[in-house]
Amino acid sequence: MRILICGGGIGGLAAALALARIGAEVTVFEKRSDTREGGAGIQIGPNGTRILRQLGIAERLQPNIASPQSLCVHDGPSGERLTQLPLGGWLEKRHGAPYWVAHRADLHASLMDAAQAHPLITIRPGIDIQSAKTYPDEVLAVSNGETVGAGDLLVAADGLHSTLRRTIFAAPPPRYCGKSAARSVIPAAATPKGIVTRSVGIWLAPQGHVVHYPVRGGAELAVVVIGNHANGDIDWAREIEPDWVADAVAECAAPVRNLVAASQTWRRWSLAELSPLPAWVRNRTVLLGDAAHPVLPFLAQGAVLALEDAATLARCLSVAQLASNGSLGDDASAAALAAYETARRPRSARVQAASRRNGEIYHLSGPMRTARNMTLRMLPPEKLLAGYDWLYGWKPGD
Ligand SMILES: Cc1cc2nc3c(=O)[nH]c(=O)nc-3n(C[C@H](O)[C@H](O)[C@H](O)COP(=O)(O)OP(=O)(O)OC[C@H]3O[C@@H](n4cnc5c(N)ncnc54)[C@H](O)[C@@H]3O)c2cc1C
């Protein structure tokens, strides 16, 4: 099998590694010339760390991760801690894999280093794939009118603003949801009083919230501020005015305001949603990760879903390969792609809906905020987290 992948982000690289493990020859096209990613933090639930282990990435990443023992949820304006969910040993024992937090650049670098070292994977940076030509026996990736690669399958892992989703699937662009995320990373030593650096902390406020957690083995703290912003933007690394960030937390307690004041450099990501697509597979092209199903970041699961997609795609192709005695004909590979789509659609739709609902709960105001706070104070934390067994307990093959 020769597989072309458009996009060398977390989803594209994980797919490359998973597919190379089943013997495919993989070429990854990445439009950025610099193959290293920036960004801030990323949380990786047990459903993601389980896949990183299978891909052989966990050992590479481990020196740079932090394993927070808990997730502390606060009411932003009053500063009251409402609940403390057990993320450490309790969650790992329950799901057989840990909850990690990392710098996004470290996760991406672990995947990229493993992909670059793999004899079956070729990374081609600086190539922007705009479309594909499909023939009865192959698919060609096209950049600036020229064919840059030929394969049996093309995986479109080109992210939220996917070009291939538009050119091959004729899909409309994602819709800006009116909220933006500002991201920053500060030295742990600069953390103000009242912020616990070894946990994941969430501070809920009407219309927005703040999340922070340790990265780089605890040496730094990643901070994300979500708030209303009038304009959407497709550039995910554009700097945002520190005043916007200060305004977004103006109603919050002093530790949150001081945390935000500790950084002067914030980059913005405009949060967007996409209506469900009629199809994820067209001829020899298949969508994966944010290109197929962008997720609002209120459950910290978008990248993990992309990891799950990668593991599932490889599994479906491998099962089809075994069923056809090693040689994967067109019918078998079409059936494998259909099985991938069937497996992934309900799962990603459930995560998208749960993320959206979390956002609504996070940003409640008035009497609904009071009711939410009361519920969080009263519910046993373990019971609250057990409500996410369906999420964190996912395994390839589910
Ligand atoms: C504020 C925020 C916080 C988040 N926190 C978390 C979290 O804690 N945990 C989590 O799991 N998820 C989180 N996410 C979601 C996560 O970042 C995304 O879901 C994830 O990055 C999707 O991976 P992907 O590979 O599908 O797309 P991307 O990461 O967007 O990668 C796409 C790649 O394709 C390349 N590309 C694009 N177009 C082309 C082209 N035409 N040709 C070639 N290459 C192309 C891009 O340069 C990029 O490298 C968060 C998102 C936001 C906004």
Short mmCIF file of C-alpha atoms and ligand atoms in Angstrom, two decimals:
data_model
loop_
_atom_site.label_atom_id
_atom_site.label_comp_id
_atom_site.label_asym_id
_atom_site.label_seq_id
_atom_site.Cartn_x
_atom_site.Cartn_y
_atom_site.Cartn_z
CA MET A 1 0.00 0.00 0.00
CA ARG A 2 1.28 3.48 -0.89
CA ILE A 3 -0.41 6.16 1.19
CA LEU A 4 -0.22 9.91 0.75
CA ILE A 5 -1.01 12.11 3.74
CA CYS A 6 -1.79 15.79 3.39
CA GLY A 7 -0.83 17.53 6.66
CA GLY A 8 1.98 16.86 9.09
CA GLY A 9 0.12 17.87 12.25
CA ILE A 10 -0.67 15.54 15.16
CA GLY A 11 -3.30 13.60 13.15
CA GLY A 12 -1.25 13.27 9.96
CA LEU A 13 1.91 12.12 11.75
CA ALA A 14 0.05 9.67 14.00
CA ALA A 15 -1.64 8.25 10.89
CA ALA A 16 1.75 7.93 9.17
CA LEU A 17 3.16 5.97 12.12
CA ALA A 18 0.07 3.77 12.51
CA LEU A 19 -0.03 2.99 8.78
CA ALA A 20 3.71 2.29 8.55
CA ARG A 21 3.24 -0.22 11.38
CA ILE A 22 0.96 -2.25 9.09
CA GLY A 23 3.55 -2.11 6.30
CA ALA A 24 2.30 0.84 4.22
CA GLU A 25 4.74 3.15 2.44
CA VAL A 26 3.74 6.63 3.54
CA THR A 27 4.52 10.12 2.23
CA VAL A 28 3.48 13.09 4.37
CA PHE A 29 3.14 16.50 2.68
CA GLU A 30 3.29 19.46 5.05
CA LYS A 31 2.73 22.95 3.75
CA ARG A 32 4.96 24.61 6.34
CA SER A 33 8.65 24.55 5.42
CA ASP A 34 9.56 24.31 9.07
CA THR A 35 8.38 20.89 10.22
CA ARG A 36 8.36 21.95 13.90
CA GLU A 37 5.13 23.17 15.49
CA GLY A 38 4.73 25.88 18.10
CA GLY A 39 1.54 26.31 20.08
CA ALA A 40 1.09 26.06 23.81
CA GLY A 41 -0.21 23.17 25.90
CA ILE A 42 -2.14 20.03 25.14
CA GLN A 43 -3.96 17.65 27.48
CA ILE A 44 -3.89 13.99 26.52
CA GLY A 45 -6.50 11.81 28.20
CA PRO A 46 -5.99 8.06 28.73
CA ASN A 47 -7.65 7.34 25.37
CA GLY A 48 -4.79 9.30 23.77
CA THR A 49 -1.84 8.13 25.89
CA ARG A 50 -2.90 4.53 25.21
CA ILE A 51 -2.42 5.18 21.48
CA LEU A 52 0.88 7.02 22.01
CA ARG A 53 2.12 3.90 23.82
CA GLN A 54 1.06 1.70 20.91
CA LEU A 55 2.82 3.98 18.43
CA GLY A 56 6.02 3.89 20.50
CA ILE A 57 5.79 7.64 21.22
CA ALA A 58 5.12 7.53 24.94
CA GLU A 59 8.76 6.83 25.91
CA ARG A 60 10.03 9.69 23.73
CA LEU A 61 7.50 12.13 25.15
CA GLN A 62 7.62 11.05 28.79
CA PRO A 63 10.59 13.25 29.89
CA ASN A 64 8.64 16.34 28.79
CA ILE A 65 5.20 15.58 30.14
CA ALA A 66 3.59 16.27 33.49
CA SER A 67 1.10 13.91 35.15
CA PRO A 68 -1.29 16.18 37.04
CA GLN A 69 -2.81 14.52 40.07
CA SER A 70 -6.07 16.42 39.84
CA LEU A 71 -8.26 18.82 37.92
CA CYS A 72 -9.45 21.67 40.14
CA VAL A 73 -12.58 23.48 39.01
CA HIS A 74 -13.11 26.99 40.40
CA ASP A 75 -15.78 29.60 40.18
CA GLY A 76 -13.82 32.37 38.43
CA PRO A 77 -15.41 35.49 39.95
CA SER A 78 -15.34 34.31 43.59
CA GLY A 79 -12.20 32.14 43.26
CA GLU A 80 -13.92 29.33 45.23
CA ARG A 81 -12.71 25.82 44.46
CA LEU A 82 -15.85 23.87 43.52
CA THR A 83 -14.43 20.39 43.03
CA GLN A 84 -11.19 18.47 42.60
CA LEU A 85 -11.32 15.56 40.15
CA PRO A 86 -8.76 12.77 40.53
CA LEU A 87 -6.67 12.58 37.34
CA GLY A 88 -3.58 10.75 38.64
CA GLY A 89 -3.44 7.16 39.92
CA TRP A 90 -7.24 6.90 40.21
CA LEU A 91 -7.84 7.58 36.52
CA GLU A 92 -4.85 5.53 35.37
CA LYS A 93 -6.01 2.54 37.38
CA ARG A 94 -9.52 2.88 35.99
CA HIS A 95 -8.45 3.08 32.34
CA GLY A 96 -5.02 1.44 32.25
CA ALA A 97 -3.37 4.55 30.82
CA PRO A 98 -2.39 7.91 32.35
CA TYR A 99 -3.64 11.48 31.90
CA TRP A 100 -0.76 13.60 30.60
CA VAL A 101 -0.25 17.26 29.85
CA ALA A 102 2.50 18.45 27.52
CA HIS A 103 3.69 21.33 25.41
CA ARG A 104 2.13 20.91 22.00
CA ALA A 105 5.55 21.36 20.37
CA ASP A 106 6.93 18.45 22.43
CA LEU A 107 4.10 16.10 21.41
CA HIS A 108 4.48 17.12 17.77
CA ALA A 109 8.29 16.76 17.90
CA SER A 110 7.99 13.23 19.36
CA LEU A 111 5.70 12.21 16.51
CA MET A 112 7.85 13.96 13.90
CA ASP A 113 11.12 12.45 15.18
CA ALA A 114 9.60 8.95 15.14
CA ALA A 115 8.18 9.50 11.64
CA GLN A 116 11.47 10.86 10.27
CA ALA A 117 13.33 7.86 11.70
CA HIS A 118 10.90 5.32 10.19
CA PRO A 119 12.17 3.67 6.99
CA LEU A 120 8.67 3.50 5.45
CA ILE A 121 7.83 7.20 6.03
CA THR A 122 8.94 10.16 3.92
CA ILE A 123 8.23 13.70 5.13
CA ARG A 124 8.01 16.38 2.44
CA PRO A 125 7.86 19.85 4.00
CA GLY A 126 7.01 23.06 2.13
CA ILE A 127 4.40 21.40 -0.12
CA ASP A 128 0.88 22.83 -0.10
CA ILE A 129 -1.53 20.24 -1.52
CA GLN A 130 -4.53 21.90 -3.13
CA SER A 131 -6.30 19.04 -4.87
CA ALA A 132 -6.05 15.46 -6.11
CA LYS A 133 -6.69 13.55 -9.32
CA THR A 134 -8.25 10.14 -8.94
CA TYR A 135 -7.75 7.34 -11.49
CA PRO A 136 -9.05 3.75 -11.41
CA ASP A 137 -5.79 2.47 -9.92
CA GLU A 138 -4.28 5.45 -8.04
CA VAL A 139 -4.66 8.94 -6.65
CA LEU A 140 -2.30 11.82 -7.41
CA ALA A 141 -1.62 14.70 -5.01
CA VAL A 142 -1.48 18.06 -6.75
CA SER A 143 0.35 21.19 -5.63
CA ASN A 144 0.42 24.36 -7.75
CA GLY A 145 -0.88 22.42 -10.74
CA GLU A 146 1.87 19.79 -10.54
CA THR A 147 1.66 16.17 -9.45
CA VAL A 148 3.85 15.73 -6.38
CA GLY A 149 3.00 12.15 -5.40
CA ALA A 150 1.03 9.03 -6.34
CA GLY A 151 -0.58 6.54 -4.01
CA ASP A 152 -3.36 4.03 -3.47
CA LEU A 153 -5.00 6.31 -0.89
CA LEU A 154 -4.86 9.96 0.11
CA VAL A 155 -5.49 10.90 3.74
CA ALA A 156 -6.62 14.51 4.17
CA ALA A 157 -5.29 15.49 7.61
CA ASP A 158 -4.98 19.17 6.79
CA GLY A 159 -6.80 20.54 9.81
CA LEU A 160 -9.74 22.81 10.63
CA HIS A 161 -9.41 24.88 7.45
CA SER A 162 -8.76 21.84 5.23
CA THR A 163 -8.21 22.66 1.56
CA LEU A 164 -8.94 19.09 0.43
CA ARG A 165 -12.27 19.07 2.28
CA ARG A 166 -13.21 22.04 0.10
CA THR A 167 -11.73 20.92 -3.23
CA ILE A 168 -12.58 17.20 -3.09
CA PHE A 169 -15.64 17.10 -0.81
CA ALA A 170 -17.05 20.50 -1.85
CA ALA A 171 -17.68 21.27 1.84
CA PRO A 172 -18.43 24.80 3.09
CA PRO A 173 -15.90 26.45 5.44
CA PRO A 174 -16.22 26.12 9.24
CA ARG A 175 -18.31 28.74 11.08
CA TYR A 176 -16.67 31.00 13.67
CA CYS A 177 -18.55 30.46 16.94
CA GLY A 178 -17.91 33.95 18.35
CA LYS A 179 -15.32 32.84 20.89
CA SER A 180 -11.54 32.85 20.69
CA ALA A 181 -8.82 31.12 22.69
CA ALA A 182 -5.72 33.08 23.68
CA ARG A 183 -2.74 30.84 24.51
CA SER A 184 0.49 31.54 26.33
CA VAL A 185 3.22 29.71 28.25
CA ILE A 186 4.93 31.22 31.31
CA PRO A 187 7.84 29.97 33.44
CA ALA A 188 6.46 28.06 36.43
CA ALA A 189 8.56 30.37 38.65
CA ALA A 190 6.47 33.34 37.44
CA THR A 191 3.19 31.79 38.60
CA PRO A 192 1.33 34.10 40.96
CA LYS A 193 0.08 33.20 44.44
CA GLY A 194 -3.17 31.24 44.48
CA ILE A 195 -2.45 29.22 41.31
CA VAL A 196 -1.53 25.58 41.90
CA THR A 197 1.00 24.62 39.21
CA ARG A 198 0.97 20.83 39.56
CA SER A 199 -2.75 20.40 38.75
CA VAL A 200 -4.97 21.25 35.85
CA GLY A 201 -6.88 24.36 36.94
CA ILE A 202 -10.11 25.63 35.39
CA TRP A 203 -11.74 28.93 36.35
CA LEU A 204 -15.30 29.34 35.09
CA ALA A 205 -16.80 32.73 34.33
CA PRO A 206 -19.86 33.99 32.46
CA GLN A 207 -18.95 34.03 28.74
CA GLY A 208 -15.46 32.57 29.15
CA HIS A 209 -13.01 30.53 31.21
CA VAL A 210 -9.33 30.03 31.95
CA VAL A 211 -7.40 26.74 31.92
CA HIS A 212 -3.81 26.20 33.08
CA TYR A 213 -1.58 23.18 33.54
CA PRO A 214 2.10 22.32 33.82
CA VAL A 215 4.18 21.50 30.71
CA ARG A 216 7.87 20.73 30.04
CA GLY A 217 8.04 18.45 33.07
CA GLY A 218 6.61 21.21 35.28
CA ALA A 219 9.14 23.92 34.31
CA GLU A 220 6.46 25.95 32.51
CA LEU A 221 2.75 26.59 32.80
CA ALA A 222 0.45 26.63 29.75
CA VAL A 223 -2.44 29.08 30.03
CA VAL A 224 -5.52 29.33 27.81
CA VAL A 225 -8.11 32.10 28.09
CA ILE A 226 -11.43 31.66 26.29
CA GLY A 227 -13.66 34.66 25.69
CA ASN A 228 -15.95 36.40 23.23
CA HIS A 229 -14.24 38.05 20.27
CA ALA A 230 -16.07 39.90 17.52
CA ASN A 231 -13.95 38.60 14.64
CA GLY A 232 -12.91 35.15 13.50
CA ASP A 233 -9.45 34.62 12.02
CA ILE A 234 -7.97 31.61 10.26
CA ASP A 235 -4.41 32.39 11.37
CA TRP A 236 -3.91 30.37 14.53
CA ALA A 237 -0.64 32.04 15.52
CA ARG A 238 -1.66 35.68 15.29
CA GLU A 239 -0.78 37.72 18.35
CA ILE A 240 -3.73 39.06 20.30
CA GLU A 241 -3.69 42.30 22.26
CA PRO A 242 -2.94 41.64 25.98
CA ASP A 243 -5.81 44.07 26.71
CA TRP A 244 -8.30 41.59 25.24
CA VAL A 245 -6.99 38.91 27.57
CA ALA A 246 -7.08 41.23 30.59
CA ASP A 247 -10.65 42.27 29.72
CA ALA A 248 -11.72 38.62 29.35
CA VAL A 249 -10.75 37.93 32.99
CA ALA A 250 -11.66 41.34 34.44
CA GLU A 251 -14.48 39.81 36.54
CA CYS A 252 -12.31 36.97 37.86
CA ALA A 253 -10.59 36.66 41.23
CA ALA A 254 -7.09 38.10 41.77
CA PRO A 255 -5.08 34.86 41.14
CA VAL A 256 -6.57 34.59 37.62
CA ARG A 257 -6.01 38.27 36.80
CA ASN A 258 -2.44 38.03 38.07
CA LEU A 259 -1.85 34.83 36.08
CA VAL A 260 -2.95 36.54 32.90
CA ALA A 261 -0.84 39.61 33.70
CA ALA A 262 2.24 37.34 33.98
CA SER A 263 2.44 37.04 30.17
CA GLN A 264 2.57 39.76 27.54
CA THR A 265 2.53 37.41 24.53
CA TRP A 266 -0.73 35.75 23.62
CA ARG A 267 -1.67 34.02 20.40
CA ARG A 268 -5.22 33.63 19.23
CA TRP A 269 -7.14 30.67 17.85
CA SER A 270 -10.67 31.42 16.63
CA LEU A 271 -13.01 28.62 17.65
CA ALA A 272 -15.09 27.23 14.82
CA GLU A 273 -17.55 24.44 14.14
CA LEU A 274 -18.47 22.53 11.02
CA SER A 275 -21.82 20.95 10.16
CA PRO A 276 -21.58 17.16 9.80
CA LEU A 277 -20.26 16.26 6.36
CA PRO A 278 -22.32 14.01 4.08
CA ALA A 279 -19.24 11.80 3.55
CA TRP A 280 -15.70 11.40 4.84
CA VAL A 281 -14.59 9.18 1.96
CA ARG A 282 -14.61 10.08 -1.69
CA ASN A 283 -13.02 7.71 -4.19
CA ARG A 284 -9.51 7.23 -2.83
CA THR A 285 -9.48 10.17 -0.41
CA VAL A 286 -10.40 9.98 3.28
CA LEU A 287 -10.68 12.76 5.90
CA LEU A 288 -9.03 12.50 9.33
CA GLY A 289 -8.77 14.67 12.47
CA ASP A 290 -9.96 18.29 12.45
CA ALA A 291 -10.45 18.09 8.68
CA ALA A 292 -13.27 15.58 9.30
CA HIS A 293 -14.70 16.73 12.64
CA PRO A 294 -13.36 19.89 14.33
CA VAL A 295 -14.11 19.94 18.08
CA LEU A 296 -14.49 22.90 20.41
CA PRO A 297 -11.67 22.62 22.97
CA PHE A 298 -13.91 22.41 26.08
CA LEU A 299 -13.19 18.73 26.64
CA ALA A 300 -9.52 18.86 25.50
CA GLN A 301 -10.09 16.07 23.00
CA GLY A 302 -9.53 17.32 19.40
CA ALA A 303 -6.00 16.02 19.03
CA VAL A 304 -6.86 12.84 20.92
CA LEU A 305 -9.72 12.20 18.48
CA ALA A 306 -7.20 12.59 15.64
CA LEU A 307 -5.01 9.95 17.36
CA GLU A 308 -8.05 7.67 17.63
CA ASP A 309 -8.83 8.24 13.93
CA ALA A 310 -5.26 7.29 13.01
CA ALA A 311 -5.36 4.06 15.04
CA THR A 312 -8.80 3.15 13.64
CA LEU A 313 -7.85 3.81 10.01
CA ALA A 314 -4.78 1.58 10.33
CA ARG A 315 -6.80 -1.09 12.08
CA CYS A 316 -9.53 -1.13 9.39
CA LEU A 317 -6.95 -1.36 6.59
CA SER A 318 -5.04 -4.07 8.43
CA VAL A 319 -8.18 -6.17 8.97
CA ALA A 320 -9.05 -5.81 5.26
CA GLN A 321 -5.48 -6.74 4.31
CA LEU A 322 -5.58 -9.89 6.43
CA ALA A 323 -8.98 -10.85 5.02
CA SER A 324 -7.61 -10.59 1.48
CA ASN A 325 -4.43 -12.57 2.22
CA GLY A 326 -2.11 -9.58 2.29
CA SER A 327 -2.98 -7.94 -1.03
CA LEU A 328 -5.45 -5.11 -0.63
CA GLY A 329 -7.63 -4.79 -3.75
CA ASP A 330 -9.86 -1.82 -4.53
CA ASP A 331 -13.01 -3.39 -3.11
CA ALA A 332 -11.27 -4.37 0.11
CA SER A 333 -9.75 -0.93 0.60
CA ALA A 334 -13.11 0.77 -0.14
CA ALA A 335 -14.70 -1.50 2.47
CA ALA A 336 -11.94 -0.60 4.94
CA LEU A 337 -12.50 3.13 4.45
CA ALA A 338 -16.25 2.65 4.86
CA ALA A 339 -15.62 0.72 8.10
CA TYR A 340 -13.38 3.56 9.32
CA GLU A 341 -16.07 6.16 8.64
CA THR A 342 -18.76 4.01 10.27
CA ALA A 343 -16.62 3.55 13.39
CA ARG A 344 -15.53 7.14 13.75
CA ARG A 345 -18.66 9.17 12.92
CA PRO A 346 -20.74 8.44 16.05
CA ARG A 347 -17.73 8.69 18.33
CA SER A 348 -16.59 12.08 17.03
CA ALA A 349 -20.18 13.41 17.00
CA ARG A 350 -20.55 12.41 20.65
CA VAL A 351 -17.30 14.14 21.62
CA GLN A 352 -18.26 17.25 19.63
CA ALA A 353 -21.65 17.42 21.40
CA ALA A 354 -20.12 16.83 24.84
CA SER A 355 -17.53 19.56 24.22
CA ARG A 356 -20.19 22.03 23.15
CA ARG A 357 -22.29 21.18 26.22
CA ASN A 358 -19.27 21.61 28.51
CA GLY A 359 -18.72 25.09 27.06
CA GLU A 360 -22.35 26.02 27.79
CA ILE A 361 -22.03 24.79 31.38
CA TYR A 362 -18.67 26.52 31.87
CA HIS A 363 -20.05 29.89 30.77
CA LEU A 364 -23.33 29.97 32.70
CA SER A 365 -24.39 33.15 34.48
CA GLY A 366 -27.02 34.21 37.03
CA PRO A 367 -29.11 31.53 38.81
CA MET A 368 -27.85 28.82 36.43
CA ARG A 369 -24.28 29.53 37.51
CA THR A 370 -25.36 29.21 41.16
CA ALA A 371 -27.07 25.87 40.40
CA ARG A 372 -23.99 24.60 38.53
CA ASN A 373 -21.71 25.55 41.39
CA MET A 374 -23.97 23.83 43.91
CA THR A 375 -24.00 20.64 41.81
CA LEU A 376 -20.22 20.63 41.48
CA ARG A 377 -19.80 21.12 45.25
CA MET A 378 -22.17 18.28 46.08
CA LEU A 379 -21.33 15.55 43.55
CA PRO A 380 -18.58 13.13 44.60
CA PRO A 381 -15.60 13.91 42.27
CA GLU A 382 -15.10 10.22 41.40
CA LYS A 383 -18.73 9.96 40.33
CA LEU A 384 -18.35 13.06 38.17
CA LEU A 385 -15.29 11.65 36.42
CA ALA A 386 -16.84 8.19 36.06
CA GLY A 387 -19.37 9.94 33.81
CA TYR A 388 -16.51 10.18 31.29
CA ASP A 389 -15.72 6.46 31.19
CA TRP A 390 -17.14 6.35 27.66
CA LEU A 391 -14.55 8.97 26.67
CA TYR A 392 -11.36 7.89 28.40
CA GLY A 393 -12.03 4.15 28.19
CA TRP A 394 -12.00 4.07 24.38
CA LYS A 395 -9.68 1.49 22.82
CA PRO A 396 -8.80 0.84 19.16
CA GLY A 397 -11.39 -1.69 18.01
CA ASP A 398 -14.25 -0.12 20.00
C1 LIG B 1 -7.12 26.49 22.34
C2 LIG B 1 -7.11 25.04 21.97
C3 LIG B 1 -6.76 24.09 22.90
C4 LIG B 1 -6.77 22.75 22.58
N1 LIG B 1 -6.44 21.84 23.53
C5 LIG B 1 -6.48 20.54 23.23
C6 LIG B 1 -6.15 19.57 24.22
O1 LIG B 1 -5.82 19.92 25.36
N2 LIG B 1 -6.21 18.25 23.88
C7 LIG B 1 -6.57 17.85 22.62
O2 LIG B 1 -6.63 16.64 22.37
N3 LIG B 1 -6.88 18.74 21.66
C8 LIG B 1 -6.84 20.07 21.93
N4 LIG B 1 -7.14 20.98 20.97
C9 LIG B 1 -7.52 20.51 19.62
C10 LIG B 1 -6.31 20.18 18.77
O3 LIG B 1 -5.41 21.24 18.74
C11 LIG B 1 -6.73 19.82 17.33
O4 LIG B 1 -7.89 19.04 17.36
C12 LIG B 1 -5.63 19.03 16.64
O5 LIG B 1 -4.50 19.86 16.46
C13 LIG B 1 -6.09 18.49 15.29
O6 LIG B 1 -5.01 17.84 14.66
P1 LIG B 1 -4.97 17.70 13.09
O7 LIG B 1 -3.70 16.99 12.78
O8 LIG B 1 -6.25 17.13 12.60
O9 LIG B 1 -4.91 19.18 12.53
P2 LIG B 1 -3.77 20.28 12.69
O10 LIG B 1 -3.11 20.17 14.01
O11 LIG B 1 -4.40 21.58 12.34
O12 LIG B 1 -2.70 19.90 11.58
C14 LIG B 1 -2.95 20.10 10.20
C15 LIG B 1 -1.61 20.17 9.49
O13 LIG B 1 -1.84 20.22 8.08
C16 LIG B 1 -1.02 21.22 7.50
N5 LIG B 1 -1.71 21.66 6.30
C17 LIG B 1 -2.83 22.41 6.22
N6 LIG B 1 -3.19 22.57 4.93
C18 LIG B 1 -2.29 21.90 4.20
C19 LIG B 1 -2.15 21.70 2.79
N7 LIG B 1 -3.01 22.23 1.92
N8 LIG B 1 -1.11 20.95 2.34
C20 LIG B 1 -0.22 20.41 3.22
N9 LIG B 1 -0.32 20.58 4.57
C21 LIG B 1 -1.34 21.30 5.04
C22 LIG B 1 -0.90 22.28 8.58
O14 LIG B 1 0.22 23.10 8.38
C23 LIG B 1 -0.79 21.41 9.84
O15 LIG B 1 0.53 21.04 10.09
C24 LIG B 1 -7.13 22.34 21.28
C25 LIG B 1 -7.47 23.30 20.32
C26 LIG B 1 -7.46 24.64 20.67
C27 LIG B 1 -7.84 25.65 19.64
#
